[in-house]
Short mmCIF file of C-alpha atoms in Angstrom, two decimals:
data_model
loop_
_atom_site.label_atom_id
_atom_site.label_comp_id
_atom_site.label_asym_id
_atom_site.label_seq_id
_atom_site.Cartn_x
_atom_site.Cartn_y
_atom_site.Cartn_z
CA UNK A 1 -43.89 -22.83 17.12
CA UNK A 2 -47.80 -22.88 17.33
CA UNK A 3 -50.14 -25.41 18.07
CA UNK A 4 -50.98 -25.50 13.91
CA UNK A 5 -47.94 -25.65 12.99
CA UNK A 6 -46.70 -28.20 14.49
CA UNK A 7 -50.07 -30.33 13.35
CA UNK A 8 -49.00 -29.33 10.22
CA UNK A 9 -45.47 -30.13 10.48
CA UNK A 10 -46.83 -33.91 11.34
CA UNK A 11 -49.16 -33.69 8.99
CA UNK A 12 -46.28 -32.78 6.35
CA UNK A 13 -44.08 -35.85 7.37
CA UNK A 14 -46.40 -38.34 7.59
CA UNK A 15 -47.17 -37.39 3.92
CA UNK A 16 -43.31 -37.26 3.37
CA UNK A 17 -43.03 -40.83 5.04
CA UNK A 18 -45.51 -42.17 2.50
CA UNK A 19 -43.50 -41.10 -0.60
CA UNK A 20 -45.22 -37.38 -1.59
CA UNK A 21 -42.69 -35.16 -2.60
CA UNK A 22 -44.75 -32.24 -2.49
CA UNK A 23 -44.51 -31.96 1.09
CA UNK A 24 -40.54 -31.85 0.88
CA UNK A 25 -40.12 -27.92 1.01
CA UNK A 26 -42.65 -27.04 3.68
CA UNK A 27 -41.03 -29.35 5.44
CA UNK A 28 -37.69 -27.75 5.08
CA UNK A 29 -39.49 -24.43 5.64
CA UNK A 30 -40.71 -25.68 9.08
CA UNK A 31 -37.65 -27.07 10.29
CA UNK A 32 -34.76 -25.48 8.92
CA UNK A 33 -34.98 -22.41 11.68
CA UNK A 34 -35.83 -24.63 15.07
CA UNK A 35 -32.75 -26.52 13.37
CA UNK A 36 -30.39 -24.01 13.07
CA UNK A 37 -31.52 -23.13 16.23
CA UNK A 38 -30.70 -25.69 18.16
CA UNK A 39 -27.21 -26.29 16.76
CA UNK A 40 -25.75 -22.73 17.12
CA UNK A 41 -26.56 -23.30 20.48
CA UNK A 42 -24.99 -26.56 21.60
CA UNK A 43 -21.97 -25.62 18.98
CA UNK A 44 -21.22 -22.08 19.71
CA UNK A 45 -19.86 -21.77 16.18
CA UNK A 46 -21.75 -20.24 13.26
CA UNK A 47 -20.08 -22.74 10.21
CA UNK A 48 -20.18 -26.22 12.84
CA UNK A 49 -23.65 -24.81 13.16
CA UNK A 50 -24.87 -24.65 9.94
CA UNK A 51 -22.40 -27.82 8.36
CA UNK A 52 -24.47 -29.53 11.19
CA UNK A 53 -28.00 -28.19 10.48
CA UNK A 54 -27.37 -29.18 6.82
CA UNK A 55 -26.10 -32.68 7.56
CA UNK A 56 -29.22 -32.79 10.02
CA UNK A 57 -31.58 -31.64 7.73
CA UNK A 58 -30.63 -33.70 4.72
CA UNK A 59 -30.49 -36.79 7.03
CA UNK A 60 -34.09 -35.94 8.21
CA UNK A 61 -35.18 -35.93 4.61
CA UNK A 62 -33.47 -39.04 3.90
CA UNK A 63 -34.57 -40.86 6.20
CA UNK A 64 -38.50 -39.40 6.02
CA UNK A 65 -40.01 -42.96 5.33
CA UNK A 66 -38.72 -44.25 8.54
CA UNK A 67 -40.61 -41.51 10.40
CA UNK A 68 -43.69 -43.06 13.00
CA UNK A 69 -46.53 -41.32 12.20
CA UNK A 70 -48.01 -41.65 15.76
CA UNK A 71 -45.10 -39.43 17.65
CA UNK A 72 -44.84 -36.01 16.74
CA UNK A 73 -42.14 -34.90 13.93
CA UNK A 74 -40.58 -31.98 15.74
CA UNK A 75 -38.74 -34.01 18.78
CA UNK A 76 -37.79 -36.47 15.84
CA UNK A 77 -35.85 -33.86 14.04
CA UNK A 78 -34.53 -32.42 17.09
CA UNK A 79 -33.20 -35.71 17.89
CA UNK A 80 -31.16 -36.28 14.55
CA UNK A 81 -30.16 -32.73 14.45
CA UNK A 82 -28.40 -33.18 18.63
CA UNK A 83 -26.67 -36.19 16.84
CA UNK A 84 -25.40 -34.27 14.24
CA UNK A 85 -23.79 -31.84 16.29
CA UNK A 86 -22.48 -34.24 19.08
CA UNK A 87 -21.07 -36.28 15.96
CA UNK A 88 -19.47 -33.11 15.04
CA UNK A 89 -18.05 -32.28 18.36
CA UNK A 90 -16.27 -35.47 18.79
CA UNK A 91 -15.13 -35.23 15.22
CA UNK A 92 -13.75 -31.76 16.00
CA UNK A 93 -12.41 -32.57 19.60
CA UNK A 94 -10.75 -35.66 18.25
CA UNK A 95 -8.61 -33.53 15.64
CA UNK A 96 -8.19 -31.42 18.32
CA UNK A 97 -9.32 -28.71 16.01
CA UNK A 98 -10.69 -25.49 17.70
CA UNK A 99 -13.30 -22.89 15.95
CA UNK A 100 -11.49 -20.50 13.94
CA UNK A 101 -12.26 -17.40 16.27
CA UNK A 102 -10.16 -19.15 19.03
CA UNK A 103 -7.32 -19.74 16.77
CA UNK A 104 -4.71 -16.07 16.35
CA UNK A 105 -4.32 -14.64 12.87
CA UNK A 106 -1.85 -15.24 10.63
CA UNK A 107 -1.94 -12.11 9.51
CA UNK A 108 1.14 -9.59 10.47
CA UNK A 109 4.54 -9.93 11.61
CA UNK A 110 4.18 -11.14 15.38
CA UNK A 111 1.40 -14.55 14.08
CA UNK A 112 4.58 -16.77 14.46
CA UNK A 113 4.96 -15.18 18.01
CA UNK A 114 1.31 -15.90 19.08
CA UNK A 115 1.25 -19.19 17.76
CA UNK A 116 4.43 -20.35 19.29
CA UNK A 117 3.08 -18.12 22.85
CA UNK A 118 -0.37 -20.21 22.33
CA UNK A 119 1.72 -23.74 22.29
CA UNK A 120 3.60 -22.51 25.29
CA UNK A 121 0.73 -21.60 27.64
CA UNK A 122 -1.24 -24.97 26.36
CA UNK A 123 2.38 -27.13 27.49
CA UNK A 124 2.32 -24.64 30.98
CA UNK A 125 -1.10 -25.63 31.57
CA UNK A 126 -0.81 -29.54 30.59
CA UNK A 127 2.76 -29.51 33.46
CA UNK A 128 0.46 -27.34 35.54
CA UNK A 129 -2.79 -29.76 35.61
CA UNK A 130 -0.21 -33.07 36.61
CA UNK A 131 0.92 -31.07 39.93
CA UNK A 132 -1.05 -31.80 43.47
CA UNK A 133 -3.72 -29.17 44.45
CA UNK A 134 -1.27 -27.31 47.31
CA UNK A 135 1.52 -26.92 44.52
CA UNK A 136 -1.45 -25.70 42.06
CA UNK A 137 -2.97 -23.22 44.94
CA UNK A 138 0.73 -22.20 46.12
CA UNK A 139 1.87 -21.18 41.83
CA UNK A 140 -1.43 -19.43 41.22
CA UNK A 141 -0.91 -17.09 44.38
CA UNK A 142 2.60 -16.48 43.52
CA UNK A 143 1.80 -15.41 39.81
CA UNK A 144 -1.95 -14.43 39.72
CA UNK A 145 -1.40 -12.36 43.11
CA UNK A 146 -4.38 -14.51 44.84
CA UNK A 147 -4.49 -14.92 48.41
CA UNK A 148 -2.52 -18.17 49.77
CA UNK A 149 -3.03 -20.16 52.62
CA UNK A 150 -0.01 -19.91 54.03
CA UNK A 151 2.03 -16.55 53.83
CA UNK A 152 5.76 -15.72 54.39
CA UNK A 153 8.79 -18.60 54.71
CA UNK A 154 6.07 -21.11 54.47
CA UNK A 155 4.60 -19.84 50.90
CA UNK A 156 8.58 -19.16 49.81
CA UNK A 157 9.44 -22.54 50.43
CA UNK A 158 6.29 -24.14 49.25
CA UNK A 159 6.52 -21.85 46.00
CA UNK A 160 10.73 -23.04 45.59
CA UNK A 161 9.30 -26.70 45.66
CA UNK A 162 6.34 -26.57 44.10
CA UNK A 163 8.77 -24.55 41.09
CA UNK A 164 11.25 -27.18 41.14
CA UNK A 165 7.99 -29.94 40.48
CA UNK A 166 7.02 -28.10 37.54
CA UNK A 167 10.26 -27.97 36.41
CA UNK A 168 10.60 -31.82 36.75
CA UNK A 169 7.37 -32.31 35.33
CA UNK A 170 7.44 -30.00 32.21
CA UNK A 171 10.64 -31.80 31.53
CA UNK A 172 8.72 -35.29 31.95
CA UNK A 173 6.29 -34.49 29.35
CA UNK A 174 8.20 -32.31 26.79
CA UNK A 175 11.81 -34.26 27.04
CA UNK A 176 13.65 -30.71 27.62
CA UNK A 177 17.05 -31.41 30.24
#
């Protein structure tokens, strides 16, 4: 954004802040891109994006009369529009909702499959995260073919215990005997 227009974009919201209306859609103009901007980016999600862009902007607008004419307007905006999409974020990651490119289809015969393989891995990974480090390092070099630190009896019986803990723990958190 140049050096004008951002002397115009103050310009614009310190008329906005005083009541004129004109100003309202220049305004928009000058922010809705640096807006839409900035929230693809920290959301990653082209519809979180622009449902936060749109919350942001109308809040902006809103809220024009408590702009301070002596700052500049663009860092202002910014500001709400970051707030939006955190707000948005939390909203999301409290639901526990994921964008909709992460989810599988539903479409075609094997969605049931993918949902209930999804589930799975997410439970495998939850058992897998409450096990110590060494049983972590000794299970990813038994199934991901990594190198261990230990190799032969050592890693065999470090892999049967380290099996049997996941077992035990997976059966903690899911209740299955």
């Amino acid at each position: 954004m140049s050096v004008r227009t951002v002397s115009e974009l103050d310009a614009l919201m310190a008329r906005l802040a005083e009541g004129d209306r004109v100003a309202f859609t220049r305004v928009f103009e000058l922010l809705w891109g640096p807006i839409q901007k900035l929230c693809l980016s920290l959301l990653r999600n082209e519809a979180d994006a622009a449902d936060a862009g749109q919350e942001a902007m109308h809040k902006i607008l809103e809220r024009a009369s408590d702009f301070d004419k002596t700052r500049p307007a663009m860092p202002w905006a910014l500001a709400i529009a970051g707030w939006e999409c955190r707000t948005l974020a939390r909203r999301r990651d409290r639901r526990r909702e994921s964008p909709a490119d992460a989810m599988p289809s539903c479409a075609g015969p094997h969605a049931e499959e993918e949902f209930l393989q999804r589930d799975l891995t997410a439970a495998a990974m939850a058992a897998l995260g409450a096990l110590s480090e060494l049983d972590r390092e000794v299970l990813i070099a038994t199934f991901w073919d990594e190198a261990a630190s230990v190799s032969g009896a050592t890693l065999r019986k470090r892999r049967e215990r380290a099996l049997d803990r996941l077992r035990k723990t997976f059966r903690r958190l899911y209740g299955l005997d």
